[in-house]
Tab-separated table of C-alpha atoms in Angstrom:
chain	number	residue	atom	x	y	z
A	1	UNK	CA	105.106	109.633	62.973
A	2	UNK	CA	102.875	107.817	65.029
A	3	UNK	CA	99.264	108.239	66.337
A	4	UNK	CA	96.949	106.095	67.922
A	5	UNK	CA	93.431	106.859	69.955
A	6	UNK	CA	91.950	105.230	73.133
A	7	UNK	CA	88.223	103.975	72.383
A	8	UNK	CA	88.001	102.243	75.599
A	9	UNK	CA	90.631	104.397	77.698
A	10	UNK	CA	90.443	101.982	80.642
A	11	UNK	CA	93.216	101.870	83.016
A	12	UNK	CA	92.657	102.003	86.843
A	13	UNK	CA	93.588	105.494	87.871
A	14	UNK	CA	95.484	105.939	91.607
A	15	UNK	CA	95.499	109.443	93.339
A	16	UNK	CA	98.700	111.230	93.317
A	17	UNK	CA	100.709	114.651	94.025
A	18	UNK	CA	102.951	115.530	91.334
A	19	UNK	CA	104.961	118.361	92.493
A	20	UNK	CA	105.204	121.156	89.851
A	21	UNK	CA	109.087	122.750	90.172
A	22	UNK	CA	108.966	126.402	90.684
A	23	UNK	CA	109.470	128.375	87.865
A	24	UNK	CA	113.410	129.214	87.653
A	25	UNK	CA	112.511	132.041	85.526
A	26	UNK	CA	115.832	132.248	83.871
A	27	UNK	CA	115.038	130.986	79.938
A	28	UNK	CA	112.900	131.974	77.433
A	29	UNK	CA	113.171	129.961	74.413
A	30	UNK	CA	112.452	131.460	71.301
A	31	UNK	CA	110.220	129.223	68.722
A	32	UNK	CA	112.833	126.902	66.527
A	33	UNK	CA	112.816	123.284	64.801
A	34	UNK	CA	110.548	120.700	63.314
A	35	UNK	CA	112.383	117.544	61.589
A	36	UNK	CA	111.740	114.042	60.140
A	37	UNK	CA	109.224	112.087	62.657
A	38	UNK	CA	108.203	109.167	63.258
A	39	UNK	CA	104.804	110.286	64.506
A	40	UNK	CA	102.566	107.740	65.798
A	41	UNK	CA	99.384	109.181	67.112
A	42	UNK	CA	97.018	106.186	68.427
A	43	UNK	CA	92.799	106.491	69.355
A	44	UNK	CA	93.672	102.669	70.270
A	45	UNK	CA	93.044	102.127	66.294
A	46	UNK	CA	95.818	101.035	64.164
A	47	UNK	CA	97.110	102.188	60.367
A	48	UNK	CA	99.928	101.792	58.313
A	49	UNK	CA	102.220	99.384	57.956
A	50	UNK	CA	104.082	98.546	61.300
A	51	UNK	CA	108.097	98.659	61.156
A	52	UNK	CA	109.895	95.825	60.731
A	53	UNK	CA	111.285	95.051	64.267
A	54	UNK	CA	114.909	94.469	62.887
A	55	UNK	CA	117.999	95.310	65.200
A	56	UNK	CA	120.203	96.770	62.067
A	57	UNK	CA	119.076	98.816	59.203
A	58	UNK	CA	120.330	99.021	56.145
A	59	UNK	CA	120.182	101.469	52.962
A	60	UNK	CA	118.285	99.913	51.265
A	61	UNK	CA	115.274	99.360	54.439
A	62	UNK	CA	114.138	102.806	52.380
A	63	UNK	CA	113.939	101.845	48.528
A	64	UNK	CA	110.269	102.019	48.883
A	65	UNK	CA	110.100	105.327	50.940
A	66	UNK	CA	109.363	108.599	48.513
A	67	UNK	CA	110.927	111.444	50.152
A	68	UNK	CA	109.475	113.752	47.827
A	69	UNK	CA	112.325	115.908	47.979
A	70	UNK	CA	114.205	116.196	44.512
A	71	UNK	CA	118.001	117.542	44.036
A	72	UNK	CA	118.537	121.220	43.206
A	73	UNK	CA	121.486	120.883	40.669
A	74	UNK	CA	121.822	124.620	40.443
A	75	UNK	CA	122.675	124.904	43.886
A	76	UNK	CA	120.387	128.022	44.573
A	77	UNK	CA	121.100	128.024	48.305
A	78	UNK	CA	121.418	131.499	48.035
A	79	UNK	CA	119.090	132.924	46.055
A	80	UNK	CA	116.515	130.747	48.149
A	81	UNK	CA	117.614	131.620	51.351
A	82	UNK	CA	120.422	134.153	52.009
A	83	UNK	CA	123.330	132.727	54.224
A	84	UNK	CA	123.371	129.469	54.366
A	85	UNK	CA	117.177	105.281	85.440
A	86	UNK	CA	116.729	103.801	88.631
A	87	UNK	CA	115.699	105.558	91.725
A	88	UNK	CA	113.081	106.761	93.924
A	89	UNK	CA	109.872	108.410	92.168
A	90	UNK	CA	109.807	111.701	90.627
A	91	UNK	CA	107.091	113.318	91.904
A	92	UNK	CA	108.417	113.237	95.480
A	93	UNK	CA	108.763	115.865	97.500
A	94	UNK	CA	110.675	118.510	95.618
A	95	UNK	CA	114.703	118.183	96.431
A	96	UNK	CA	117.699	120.634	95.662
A	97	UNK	CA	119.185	118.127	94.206
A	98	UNK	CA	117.004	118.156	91.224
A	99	UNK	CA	118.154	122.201	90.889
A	100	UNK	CA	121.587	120.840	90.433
A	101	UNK	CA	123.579	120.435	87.546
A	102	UNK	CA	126.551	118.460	86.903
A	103	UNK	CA	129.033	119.048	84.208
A	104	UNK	CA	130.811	116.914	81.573
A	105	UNK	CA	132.646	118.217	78.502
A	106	UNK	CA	132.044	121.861	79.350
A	107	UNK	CA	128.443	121.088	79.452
A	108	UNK	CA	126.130	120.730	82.130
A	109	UNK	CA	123.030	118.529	82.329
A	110	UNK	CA	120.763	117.242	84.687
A	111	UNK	CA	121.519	115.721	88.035
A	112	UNK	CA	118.171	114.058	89.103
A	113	UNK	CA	118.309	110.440	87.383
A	114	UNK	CA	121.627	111.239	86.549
A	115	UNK	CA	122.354	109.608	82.898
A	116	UNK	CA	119.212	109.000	82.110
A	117	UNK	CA	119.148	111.710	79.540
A	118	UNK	CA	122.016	111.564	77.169
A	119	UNK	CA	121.606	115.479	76.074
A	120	UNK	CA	122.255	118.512	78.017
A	121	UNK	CA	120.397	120.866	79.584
A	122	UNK	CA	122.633	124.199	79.067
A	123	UNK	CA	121.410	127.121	77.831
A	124	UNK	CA	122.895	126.210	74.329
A	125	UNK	CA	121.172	122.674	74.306
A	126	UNK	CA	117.661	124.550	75.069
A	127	UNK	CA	118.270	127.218	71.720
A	128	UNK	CA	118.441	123.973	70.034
A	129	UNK	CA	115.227	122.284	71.573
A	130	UNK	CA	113.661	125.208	70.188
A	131	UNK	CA	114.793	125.505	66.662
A	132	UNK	CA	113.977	121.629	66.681
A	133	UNK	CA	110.377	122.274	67.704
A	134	UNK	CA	110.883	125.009	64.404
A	135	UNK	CA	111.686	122.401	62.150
A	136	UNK	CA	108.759	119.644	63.247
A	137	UNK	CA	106.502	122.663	62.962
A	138	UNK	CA	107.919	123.351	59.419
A	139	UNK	CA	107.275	119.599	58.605
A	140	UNK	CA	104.220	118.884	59.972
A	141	UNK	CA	102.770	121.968	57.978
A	142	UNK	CA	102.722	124.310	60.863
A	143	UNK	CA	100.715	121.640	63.077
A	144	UNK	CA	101.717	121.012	66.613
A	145	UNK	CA	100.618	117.113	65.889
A	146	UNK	CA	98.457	114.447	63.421
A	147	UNK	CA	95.588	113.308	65.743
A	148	UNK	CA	92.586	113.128	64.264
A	149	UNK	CA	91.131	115.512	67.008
A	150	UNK	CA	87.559	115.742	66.824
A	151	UNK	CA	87.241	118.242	69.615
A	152	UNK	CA	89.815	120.543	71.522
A	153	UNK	CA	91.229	118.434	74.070
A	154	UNK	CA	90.436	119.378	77.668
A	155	UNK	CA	93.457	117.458	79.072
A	156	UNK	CA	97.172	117.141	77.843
A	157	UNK	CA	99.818	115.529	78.733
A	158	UNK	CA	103.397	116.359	77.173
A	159	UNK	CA	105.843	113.503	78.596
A	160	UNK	CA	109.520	114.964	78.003
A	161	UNK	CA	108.578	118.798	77.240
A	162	UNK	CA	112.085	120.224	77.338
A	163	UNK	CA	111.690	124.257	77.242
A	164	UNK	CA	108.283	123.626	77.431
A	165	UNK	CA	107.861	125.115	73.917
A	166	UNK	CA	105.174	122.116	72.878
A	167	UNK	CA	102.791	122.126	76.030
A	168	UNK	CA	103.090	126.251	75.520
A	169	UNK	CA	101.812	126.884	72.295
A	170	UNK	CA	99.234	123.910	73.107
A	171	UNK	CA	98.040	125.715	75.601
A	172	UNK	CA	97.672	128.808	74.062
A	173	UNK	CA	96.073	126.742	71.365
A	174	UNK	CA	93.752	125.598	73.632
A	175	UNK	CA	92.676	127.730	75.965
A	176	UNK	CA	90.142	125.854	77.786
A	177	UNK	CA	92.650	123.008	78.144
A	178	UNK	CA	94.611	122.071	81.676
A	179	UNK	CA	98.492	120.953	79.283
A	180	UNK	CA	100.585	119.537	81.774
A	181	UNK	CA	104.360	118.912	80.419
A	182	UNK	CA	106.597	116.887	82.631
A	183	UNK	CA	110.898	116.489	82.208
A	184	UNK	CA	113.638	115.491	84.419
A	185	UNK	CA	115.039	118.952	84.058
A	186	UNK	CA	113.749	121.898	85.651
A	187	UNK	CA	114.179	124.292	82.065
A	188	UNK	CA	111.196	125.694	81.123
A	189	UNK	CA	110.010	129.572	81.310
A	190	UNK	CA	108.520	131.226	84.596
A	191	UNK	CA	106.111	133.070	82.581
A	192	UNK	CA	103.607	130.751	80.656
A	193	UNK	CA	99.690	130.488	80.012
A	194	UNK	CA	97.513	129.670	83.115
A	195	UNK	CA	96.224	126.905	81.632
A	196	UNK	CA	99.972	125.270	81.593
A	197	UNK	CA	101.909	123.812	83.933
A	198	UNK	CA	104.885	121.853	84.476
A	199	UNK	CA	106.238	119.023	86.568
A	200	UNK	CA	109.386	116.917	87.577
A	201	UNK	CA	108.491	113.424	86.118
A	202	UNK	CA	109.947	110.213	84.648
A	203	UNK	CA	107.817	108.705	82.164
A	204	UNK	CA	108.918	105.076	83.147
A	205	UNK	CA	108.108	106.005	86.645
A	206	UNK	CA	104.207	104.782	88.188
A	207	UNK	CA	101.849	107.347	86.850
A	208	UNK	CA	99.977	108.535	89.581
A	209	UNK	CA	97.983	110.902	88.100
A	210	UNK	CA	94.275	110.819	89.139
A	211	UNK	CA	92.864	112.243	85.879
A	212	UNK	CA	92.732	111.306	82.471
A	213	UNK	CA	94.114	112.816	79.516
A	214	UNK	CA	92.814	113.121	76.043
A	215	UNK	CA	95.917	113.701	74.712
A	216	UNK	CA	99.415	112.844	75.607
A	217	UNK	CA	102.722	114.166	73.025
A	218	UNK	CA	105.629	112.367	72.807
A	219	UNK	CA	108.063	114.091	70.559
A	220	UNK	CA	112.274	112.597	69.956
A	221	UNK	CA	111.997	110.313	73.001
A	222	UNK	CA	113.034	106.817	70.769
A	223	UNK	CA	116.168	106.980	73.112
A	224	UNK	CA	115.162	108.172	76.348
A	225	UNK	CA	113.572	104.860	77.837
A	226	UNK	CA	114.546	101.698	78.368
A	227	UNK	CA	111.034	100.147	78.115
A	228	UNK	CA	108.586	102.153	75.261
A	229	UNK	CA	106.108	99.632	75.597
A	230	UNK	CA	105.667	99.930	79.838
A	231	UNK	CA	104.965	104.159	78.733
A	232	UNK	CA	102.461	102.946	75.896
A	233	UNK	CA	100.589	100.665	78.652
A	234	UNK	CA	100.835	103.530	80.786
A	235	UNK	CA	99.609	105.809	77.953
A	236	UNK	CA	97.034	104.052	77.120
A	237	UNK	CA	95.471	103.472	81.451
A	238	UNK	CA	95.539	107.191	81.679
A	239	UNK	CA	93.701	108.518	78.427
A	240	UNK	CA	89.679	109.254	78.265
A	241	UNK	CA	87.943	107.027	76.132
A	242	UNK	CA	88.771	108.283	72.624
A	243	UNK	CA	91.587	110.318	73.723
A	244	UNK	CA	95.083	109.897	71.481
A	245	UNK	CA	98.584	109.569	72.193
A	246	UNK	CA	100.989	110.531	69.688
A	247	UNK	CA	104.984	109.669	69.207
A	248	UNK	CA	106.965	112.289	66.964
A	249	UNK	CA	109.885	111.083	66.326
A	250	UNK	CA	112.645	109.772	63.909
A	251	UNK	CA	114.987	106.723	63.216
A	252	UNK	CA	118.667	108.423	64.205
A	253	UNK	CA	119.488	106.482	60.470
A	254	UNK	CA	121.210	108.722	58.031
A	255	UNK	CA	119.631	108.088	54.371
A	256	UNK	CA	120.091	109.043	50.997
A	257	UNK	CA	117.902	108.567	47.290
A	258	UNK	CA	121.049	108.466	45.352
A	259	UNK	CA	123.507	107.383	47.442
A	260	UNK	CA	125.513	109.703	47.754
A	261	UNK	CA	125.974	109.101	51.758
A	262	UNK	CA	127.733	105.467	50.808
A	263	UNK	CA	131.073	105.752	52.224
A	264	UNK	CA	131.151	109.411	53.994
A	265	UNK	CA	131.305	110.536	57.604
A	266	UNK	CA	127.243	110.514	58.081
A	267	UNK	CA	127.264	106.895	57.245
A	268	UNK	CA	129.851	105.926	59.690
A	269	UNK	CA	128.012	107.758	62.337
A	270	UNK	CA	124.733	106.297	61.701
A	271	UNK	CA	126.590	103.045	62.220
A	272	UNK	CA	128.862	103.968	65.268
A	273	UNK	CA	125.494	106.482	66.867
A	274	UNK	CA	123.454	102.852	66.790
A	275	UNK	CA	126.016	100.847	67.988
A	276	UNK	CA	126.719	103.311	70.995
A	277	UNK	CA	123.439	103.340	72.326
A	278	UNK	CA	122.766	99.870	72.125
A	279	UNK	CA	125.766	99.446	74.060
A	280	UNK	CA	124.129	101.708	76.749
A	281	UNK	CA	120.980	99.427	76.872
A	282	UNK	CA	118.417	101.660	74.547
A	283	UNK	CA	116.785	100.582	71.689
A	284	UNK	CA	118.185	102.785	69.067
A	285	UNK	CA	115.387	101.876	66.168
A	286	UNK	CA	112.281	102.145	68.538
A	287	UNK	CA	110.256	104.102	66.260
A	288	UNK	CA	110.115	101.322	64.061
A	289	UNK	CA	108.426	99.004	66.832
A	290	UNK	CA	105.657	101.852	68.077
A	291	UNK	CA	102.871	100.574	66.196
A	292	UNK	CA	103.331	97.193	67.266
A	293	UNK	CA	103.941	98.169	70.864
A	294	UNK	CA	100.648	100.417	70.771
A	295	UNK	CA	98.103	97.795	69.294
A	296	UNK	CA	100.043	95.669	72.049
A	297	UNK	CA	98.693	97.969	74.022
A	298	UNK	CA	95.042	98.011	72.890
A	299	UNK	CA	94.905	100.831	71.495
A	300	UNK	CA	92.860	101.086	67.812
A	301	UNK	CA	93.470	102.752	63.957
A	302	UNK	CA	97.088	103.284	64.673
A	303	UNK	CA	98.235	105.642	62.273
A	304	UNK	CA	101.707	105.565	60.623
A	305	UNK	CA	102.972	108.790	59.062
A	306	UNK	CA	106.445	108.755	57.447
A	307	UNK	CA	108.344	111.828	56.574
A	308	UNK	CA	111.447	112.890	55.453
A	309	UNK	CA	113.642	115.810	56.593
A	310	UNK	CA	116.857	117.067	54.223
A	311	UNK	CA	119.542	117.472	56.264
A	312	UNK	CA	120.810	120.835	54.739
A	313	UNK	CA	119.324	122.804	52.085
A	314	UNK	CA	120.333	120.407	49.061
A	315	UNK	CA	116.662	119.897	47.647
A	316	UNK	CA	114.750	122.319	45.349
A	317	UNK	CA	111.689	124.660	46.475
A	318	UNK	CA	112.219	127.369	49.140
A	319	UNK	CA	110.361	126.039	51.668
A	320	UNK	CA	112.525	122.647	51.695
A	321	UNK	CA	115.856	124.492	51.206
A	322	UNK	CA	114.602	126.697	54.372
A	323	UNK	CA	113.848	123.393	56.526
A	324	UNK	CA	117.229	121.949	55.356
A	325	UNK	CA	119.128	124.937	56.657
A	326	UNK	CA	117.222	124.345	59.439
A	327	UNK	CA	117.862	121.062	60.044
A	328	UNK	CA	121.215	121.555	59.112
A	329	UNK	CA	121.929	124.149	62.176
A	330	UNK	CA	119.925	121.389	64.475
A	331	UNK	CA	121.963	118.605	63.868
A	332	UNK	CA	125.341	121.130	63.604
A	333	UNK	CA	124.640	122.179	67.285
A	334	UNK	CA	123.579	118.956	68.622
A	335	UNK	CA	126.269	117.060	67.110
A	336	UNK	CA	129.084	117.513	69.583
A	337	UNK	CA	127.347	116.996	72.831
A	338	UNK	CA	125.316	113.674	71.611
A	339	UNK	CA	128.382	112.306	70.158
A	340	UNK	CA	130.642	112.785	72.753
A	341	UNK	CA	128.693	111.043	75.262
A	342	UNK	CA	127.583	108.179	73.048
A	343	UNK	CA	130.929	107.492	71.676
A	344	UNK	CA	132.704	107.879	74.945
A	345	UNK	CA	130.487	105.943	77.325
A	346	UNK	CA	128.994	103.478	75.010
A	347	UNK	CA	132.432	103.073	72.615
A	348	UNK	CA	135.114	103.569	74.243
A	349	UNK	CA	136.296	106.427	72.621
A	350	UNK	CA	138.710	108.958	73.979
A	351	UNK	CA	137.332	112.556	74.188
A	352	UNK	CA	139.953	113.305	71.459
A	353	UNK	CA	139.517	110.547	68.971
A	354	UNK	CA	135.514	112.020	69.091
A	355	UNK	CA	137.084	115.522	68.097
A	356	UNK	CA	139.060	114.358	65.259
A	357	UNK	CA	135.761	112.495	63.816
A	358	UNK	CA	133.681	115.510	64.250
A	359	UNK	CA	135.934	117.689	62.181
A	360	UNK	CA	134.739	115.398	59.052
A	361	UNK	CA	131.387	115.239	60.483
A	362	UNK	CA	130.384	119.066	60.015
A	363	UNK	CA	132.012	119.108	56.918
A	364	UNK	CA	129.925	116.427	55.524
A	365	UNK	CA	126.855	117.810	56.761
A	366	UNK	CA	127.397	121.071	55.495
A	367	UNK	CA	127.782	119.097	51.663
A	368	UNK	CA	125.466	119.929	49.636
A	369	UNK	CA	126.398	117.114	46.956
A	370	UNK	CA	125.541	114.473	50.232
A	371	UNK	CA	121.854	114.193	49.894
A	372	UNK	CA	121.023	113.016	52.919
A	373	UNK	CA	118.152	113.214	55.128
A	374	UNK	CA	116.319	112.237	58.314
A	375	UNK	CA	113.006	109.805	58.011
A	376	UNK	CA	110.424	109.288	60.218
């Protein structure tokens, strides 16, 4: 996980209009899922010890990473926890097009910028976005982010809110604050705090929004964009001077300590999952270039977090047996839809042969000998 802070937080400003959508009032999300991140929260400062800017990874990029999780050989699962791009701007005048879903693989997601987002946008796809905002809670010790805040924010940004579950509790955590989350899919909850609103966006779009922001979350956006570094510069124009900006998110890189992934089903994904989206012109191991990208930037003490998440409950202690489950559900209900659109668009691969891989897949990940897990 990344932070940085703005000292300087200069950046011309131009007036805009972003249109906020009109509540569809049809979801309510209840809270769900925290995982490994890559959280890099920047004041414009810089920390930590930058990724290596490498186009493959490897094993063995984590022999010097402690997870701090350790293997429960007794297998107390139980005991512990009973059952186991392109187009015109955003902001424009609202159109019903962007109400409009379309529908691949029994799934539907979002029409405006078609593509641009690989995930859906179903009912099914938001249950998840929740119990992933669960597990990054879990992880980041029930903390909605790392920023060295020294004072409530007053202004926040959220760039690719989802249900809106983030810039919520945000603003609920701040009341005084004006939390502004912006997505390319009209999802989130009619009913929210006053201080909270929410707005049709891209983030690789001109910002054009007249204020300033001491605070803009990113959180599992390392494959949304095709350019991180033109939303860091943009980032960085639009925060107050000492303001932060802070990426949560992971490298999509199955590991293990003791491996015990070498030669299954996760590993092959990993593989295939990077290829895929490279294919499709994103930069699969972004998170491991933030730090570089923000100081690029100008912003100061960038500050480099790295986590681990187990991917099911396979580690000892309650509380990591608990986030493994977690996880575990996450990446179980996420699997299918991310897959299938990677594999068939960027691979090749017939809806079918994606089927056949997936019934190995969710056995694999349900394993508790595999000790894998997610880093950040």
């Amino acid at each position: 996980m990344d932070h940085a802070g703005s000292s300087s937080g200069r950046g011309a400003q131009s007036p805009h209009a972003h249109q906020p959508w009109p509540h569809p009032g049809q979801h309510q999300h209840p809270q769900q899922h925290p995982l490994t991140a890559e959280t890099l929260q920047t004041q414009q400062r810089n920390v930590a010890a930058p990724h290596r800017d490498s186009s493959t990874w490897s094993l063995s990029d984590q022999s010097q990473f402690s997870t701090g999780l350790s293997v429960d050989d007794e297998n107390d699962t139980d005991s512990a926890l009973g059952d186991v791009d392109d187009g015109q701007h955003s902001t424009q005048s609202i159109r019903s097009s962007i109400y409009e879903y379309i529908e691949e693989h029994g799934r539907t997601f979002h029409r405006y910028k078609q593509g641009k987002y690989w995930l859906p946008n179903d009912t099914l796809e938001q249950e998840r976005l929740d119990l992933q905002h669960t597990v990054f809670t879990m992880r980041l010790d029930n903390q909605l982010g790392l920023a060295p805040l020294a004072h409530p924010p007053q202004s926040v940004l959220d760039l690719g809110t989802g249900t809106g579950i983030w810039a919520i509790e945000c603003a609920m955590k701040y009341p005084s604050a004006q939390v502004i989350g912006t997505d390319l899919s009209p999802i989130q909850p009619e009913y929210v705090p006053p201080n909270c609103r929410f707005e049709i966006d891209d983030a690789e779009d001109e910002w054009l929004w007249s204020e300033k922001f001491d605070y803009i979350h990113l959180r599992m956006m390392f494959h949304c964009f095709k350019d991180h570094l033109k939303v860091i510069k943009s980032g960085f124009a639009h925060l107050q001077p000492g303001g932060y900006m802070e990426f949560q998110d992971w490298l999509p890189v199955l590991q293990s300590s003791d491996d015990s992934i070498r030669g299954t089903p996760l590993e092959m994904w990993s593989k295939l999952y990077l290829e895929a989206g490279g294919k499709l012109g994103r930069n699969m191991l972004a998170p491991k270039s933030y730090k570089r990208w923000m100081v690029e930037a100008g912003f100061e003490d960038v500050v480099e977090t790295r986590l681990a998440v187990p991917g099911n409950p396979w580690p000892k202690g309650r509380d990591n047996k608990r986030m493994g489950y977690l996880q575990m559900t996450n990446f179980l209900e996420g699997l299918h839809a991310s897959t299938m659109t990677l594999f068939t668009k960027g691979l090749g691969w017939s809806p079918e042969a994606v089927e056949v891989f997936l019934v190995d897949m969710r056995k694999a990940i349900k394993d508790l000998g595999i000790h894998f897990y997610w880093t950040t």
